[in-house]
């Protein structure tokens, strides 16, 4: 009987220890989700005013960006060059809005999916969807670790003319 009590005590201690470790979020799931949505909204605002430094600051140091019809970008210099080129597009207006956000139980990882709209020179309009994976970094801030977006518009048909 005494052995059973000791075993039960050890099991209870392990369950409590691992349970407490697994839920180390900074707040409630709703608060973590709201913080993630807020970070994404601030990022969209920085892009809409073409603040290159602010836009790039939302990425983690080892982030990956997967733009449509381009090669994958895996370093900060490449990410900066990608955004610089985009933000310098004449007549650019760009915004995005999260439609879904989820955060892990620990609060360390989360993802956002949503839609974007982009116009250039008032004539060319694009709309599409995006998916971002966010991580909490050492200073407690949330940074985008992976960013992927694609257009909802049909890919232009190849010309029927022979060259």
mmCIF file of C-alpha atoms in Angstrom:
data_model
loop_
_atom_site.group_PDB
_atom_site.id
_atom_site.type_symbol
_atom_site.label_atom_id
_atom_site.label_comp_id
_atom_site.label_asym_id
_atom_site.label_seq_id
_atom_site.Cartn_x
_atom_site.Cartn_y
_atom_site.Cartn_z
ATOM 1 C CA UNK A 1 0.000 0.000 0.000
ATOM 2 C CA UNK A 2 2.812 2.377 0.931
ATOM 3 C CA UNK A 3 4.507 1.664 -2.429
ATOM 4 C CA UNK A 4 1.301 2.530 -4.288
ATOM 5 C CA UNK A 5 1.056 5.864 -2.463
ATOM 6 C CA UNK A 6 4.675 6.716 -3.260
ATOM 7 C CA UNK A 7 4.163 5.818 -6.955
ATOM 8 C CA UNK A 8 0.960 7.849 -7.071
ATOM 9 C CA UNK A 9 2.814 10.799 -5.534
ATOM 10 C CA UNK A 10 5.584 10.597 -8.154
ATOM 11 C CA UNK A 11 3.092 10.325 -10.985
ATOM 12 C CA UNK A 12 1.136 13.312 -9.695
ATOM 13 C CA UNK A 13 4.372 15.321 -9.393
ATOM 14 C CA UNK A 14 5.395 14.484 -12.963
ATOM 15 C CA UNK A 15 1.963 15.344 -14.347
ATOM 16 C CA UNK A 16 1.975 18.692 -12.561
ATOM 17 C CA UNK A 17 5.551 19.471 -13.620
ATOM 18 C CA UNK A 18 5.004 18.674 -17.301
ATOM 19 C CA UNK A 19 1.567 20.280 -17.353
ATOM 20 C CA UNK A 20 2.946 23.528 -15.957
ATOM 21 C CA UNK A 21 5.825 23.449 -18.443
ATOM 22 C CA UNK A 22 3.547 22.882 -21.447
ATOM 23 C CA UNK A 23 1.440 25.955 -20.703
ATOM 24 C CA UNK A 24 3.981 28.772 -20.417
ATOM 25 C CA UNK A 25 2.098 31.266 -22.561
ATOM 26 C CA UNK A 26 2.333 34.934 -21.649
ATOM 27 C CA UNK A 27 -1.433 35.128 -21.347
ATOM 28 C CA UNK A 28 -4.636 33.497 -22.359
ATOM 29 C CA UNK A 29 -5.041 31.990 -25.837
ATOM 30 C CA UNK A 30 -7.356 34.886 -26.731
ATOM 31 C CA UNK A 31 -4.764 37.443 -25.590
ATOM 32 C CA UNK A 32 -1.990 35.697 -27.538
ATOM 33 C CA UNK A 33 -4.174 35.603 -30.662
ATOM 34 C CA UNK A 34 -5.051 39.292 -30.253
ATOM 35 C CA UNK A 35 -1.347 40.174 -29.902
ATOM 36 C CA UNK A 36 -0.568 38.233 -33.069
ATOM 37 C CA UNK A 37 -3.373 39.939 -35.011
ATOM 38 C CA UNK A 38 -2.186 43.318 -33.726
ATOM 39 C CA UNK A 39 1.395 42.673 -34.876
ATOM 40 C CA UNK A 40 0.115 41.680 -38.324
ATOM 41 C CA UNK A 41 -2.069 44.814 -38.536
ATOM 42 C CA UNK A 42 0.907 47.018 -37.575
ATOM 43 C CA UNK A 43 2.968 45.300 -40.257
ATOM 44 C CA UNK A 44 0.293 45.990 -42.886
ATOM 45 C CA UNK A 45 0.182 49.630 -41.801
ATOM 46 C CA UNK A 46 3.975 49.933 -42.157
ATOM 47 C CA UNK A 47 3.730 48.514 -45.684
ATOM 48 C CA UNK A 48 0.872 50.864 -46.593
ATOM 49 C CA UNK A 49 3.026 53.904 -45.728
ATOM 50 C CA UNK A 50 6.055 52.319 -47.457
ATOM 51 C CA UNK A 51 8.261 52.242 -44.346
ATOM 52 C CA UNK A 52 10.907 49.762 -45.521
ATOM 53 C CA UNK A 53 12.792 49.560 -42.212
ATOM 54 C CA UNK A 54 9.603 48.918 -40.253
ATOM 55 C CA UNK A 55 8.381 46.294 -42.743
ATOM 56 C CA UNK A 56 11.653 44.350 -42.607
ATOM 57 C CA UNK A 57 11.753 44.579 -38.789
ATOM 58 C CA UNK A 58 8.729 42.271 -38.536
ATOM 59 C CA UNK A 59 10.776 39.308 -39.828
ATOM 60 C CA UNK A 60 12.840 37.034 -37.590
ATOM 61 C CA UNK A 61 16.577 36.902 -38.273
ATOM 62 C CA UNK A 62 16.286 33.563 -40.106
ATOM 63 C CA UNK A 63 12.958 34.181 -41.855
ATOM 64 C CA UNK A 64 11.907 32.671 -45.175
ATOM 65 C CA UNK A 65 9.763 34.510 -47.740
ATOM 66 C CA UNK A 66 8.094 32.693 -50.640
ATOM 67 C CA UNK A 67 6.791 35.304 -53.106
ATOM 68 C CA UNK A 68 4.763 34.232 -56.138
ATOM 69 C CA UNK A 69 6.660 33.577 -59.366
ATOM 70 C CA UNK A 70 10.026 34.232 -57.710
ATOM 71 C CA UNK A 71 12.695 32.226 -55.945
ATOM 72 C CA UNK A 72 12.577 31.656 -52.203
ATOM 73 C CA UNK A 73 14.270 34.356 -50.100
ATOM 74 C CA UNK A 74 16.125 33.119 -47.019
ATOM 75 C CA UNK A 75 18.216 35.985 -45.666
ATOM 76 C CA UNK A 76 17.599 39.455 -44.298
ATOM 77 C CA UNK A 77 19.396 41.197 -47.189
ATOM 78 C CA UNK A 78 17.256 39.321 -49.704
ATOM 79 C CA UNK A 79 14.069 40.113 -47.778
ATOM 80 C CA UNK A 80 15.020 43.778 -47.674
ATOM 81 C CA UNK A 81 15.739 43.807 -51.431
ATOM 82 C CA UNK A 82 12.411 42.092 -52.173
ATOM 83 C CA UNK A 83 10.429 44.626 -50.128
ATOM 84 C CA UNK A 84 12.478 47.588 -51.432
ATOM 85 C CA UNK A 85 11.614 46.611 -54.995
ATOM 86 C CA UNK A 86 7.940 46.156 -54.133
ATOM 87 C CA UNK A 87 7.587 49.380 -52.124
ATOM 88 C CA UNK A 88 9.267 51.398 -54.902
ATOM 89 C CA UNK A 89 6.668 50.248 -57.455
ATOM 90 C CA UNK A 90 5.082 53.422 -58.925
ATOM 91 C CA UNK A 91 1.615 54.105 -57.546
ATOM 92 C CA UNK A 92 1.693 51.157 -55.143
ATOM 93 C CA UNK A 93 -1.069 50.759 -52.586
ATOM 94 C CA UNK A 94 -0.873 47.623 -50.473
ATOM 95 C CA UNK A 95 -2.794 46.305 -47.507
ATOM 96 C CA UNK A 96 -3.667 42.987 -45.955
ATOM 97 C CA UNK A 97 -6.039 41.760 -43.277
ATOM 98 C CA UNK A 98 -5.982 38.618 -41.193
ATOM 99 C CA UNK A 99 -9.004 36.353 -41.476
ATOM 100 C CA UNK A 100 -7.719 33.604 -39.168
ATOM 101 C CA UNK A 101 -5.110 33.483 -36.431
ATOM 102 C CA UNK A 102 -4.108 30.695 -34.088
ATOM 103 C CA UNK A 103 -1.423 30.462 -31.432
ATOM 104 C CA UNK A 104 0.099 27.332 -29.919
ATOM 105 C CA UNK A 105 -0.745 26.439 -26.343
ATOM 106 C CA UNK A 106 2.731 27.567 -25.247
ATOM 107 C CA UNK A 107 2.308 30.894 -27.055
ATOM 108 C CA UNK A 108 5.673 30.480 -28.811
ATOM 109 C CA UNK A 109 4.316 29.808 -32.315
ATOM 110 C CA UNK A 110 1.331 31.004 -34.253
ATOM 111 C CA UNK A 111 0.054 31.479 -37.741
ATOM 112 C CA UNK A 112 -2.085 33.970 -39.581
ATOM 113 C CA UNK A 113 -3.895 33.603 -42.865
ATOM 114 C CA UNK A 114 -5.732 36.348 -44.643
ATOM 115 C CA UNK A 115 -6.243 38.354 -47.788
ATOM 116 C CA UNK A 116 -4.359 41.193 -49.437
ATOM 117 C CA UNK A 117 -5.067 43.862 -52.030
ATOM 118 C CA UNK A 118 -2.476 45.629 -54.121
ATOM 119 C CA UNK A 119 -2.830 48.307 -56.782
ATOM 120 C CA UNK A 120 -0.118 49.856 -58.937
ATOM 121 C CA UNK A 121 -0.565 53.143 -60.778
ATOM 122 C CA UNK A 122 -4.277 52.918 -60.078
ATOM 123 C CA UNK A 123 -4.758 50.538 -63.007
ATOM 124 C CA UNK A 124 -3.281 47.153 -62.206
ATOM 125 C CA UNK A 125 -5.082 45.532 -59.277
ATOM 126 C CA UNK A 126 -4.174 42.294 -57.536
ATOM 127 C CA UNK A 127 -5.831 40.474 -54.699
ATOM 128 C CA UNK A 128 -4.834 37.240 -53.070
ATOM 129 C CA UNK A 129 -4.163 35.330 -49.911
ATOM 130 C CA UNK A 130 -1.256 34.936 -47.539
ATOM 131 C CA UNK A 131 0.009 32.650 -44.814
ATOM 132 C CA UNK A 132 2.488 33.694 -42.132
ATOM 133 C CA UNK A 133 4.121 31.639 -39.390
ATOM 134 C CA UNK A 134 5.100 33.707 -36.366
ATOM 135 C CA UNK A 135 7.449 32.888 -33.508
ATOM 136 C CA UNK A 136 8.144 34.516 -30.191
ATOM 137 C CA UNK A 137 11.829 35.509 -30.111
ATOM 138 C CA UNK A 138 14.187 35.941 -27.142
ATOM 139 C CA UNK A 139 12.986 39.462 -26.257
ATOM 140 C CA UNK A 140 9.352 38.265 -26.151
ATOM 141 C CA UNK A 141 8.335 40.014 -29.375
ATOM 142 C CA UNK A 142 6.556 38.182 -32.169
ATOM 143 C CA UNK A 143 8.371 37.966 -35.507
ATOM 144 C CA UNK A 144 7.385 36.418 -38.820
ATOM 145 C CA UNK A 145 9.467 33.299 -39.504
ATOM 146 C CA UNK A 146 7.793 32.273 -42.776
ATOM 147 C CA UNK A 147 5.774 34.389 -45.190
ATOM 148 C CA UNK A 148 4.009 33.138 -48.318
ATOM 149 C CA UNK A 149 1.491 34.880 -50.555
ATOM 150 C CA UNK A 150 -0.164 34.259 -53.912
ATOM 151 C CA UNK A 151 -2.602 35.965 -56.237
ATOM 152 C CA UNK A 152 -6.225 34.944 -56.699
ATOM 153 C CA UNK A 153 -6.104 36.227 -60.272
ATOM 154 C CA UNK A 154 -5.744 33.789 -63.142
ATOM 155 C CA UNK A 155 -2.278 33.433 -64.604
ATOM 156 C CA UNK A 156 -2.141 35.200 -68.008
ATOM 157 C CA UNK A 157 -2.591 32.778 -70.901
ATOM 158 C CA UNK A 158 0.390 32.162 -73.147
ATOM 159 C CA UNK A 159 0.267 33.926 -76.476
ATOM 160 C CA UNK A 160 -1.024 31.852 -79.386
ATOM 161 C CA UNK A 161 1.311 33.663 -81.761
ATOM 162 C CA UNK A 162 4.435 31.849 -82.971
ATOM 163 C CA UNK A 163 7.702 33.698 -82.889
#
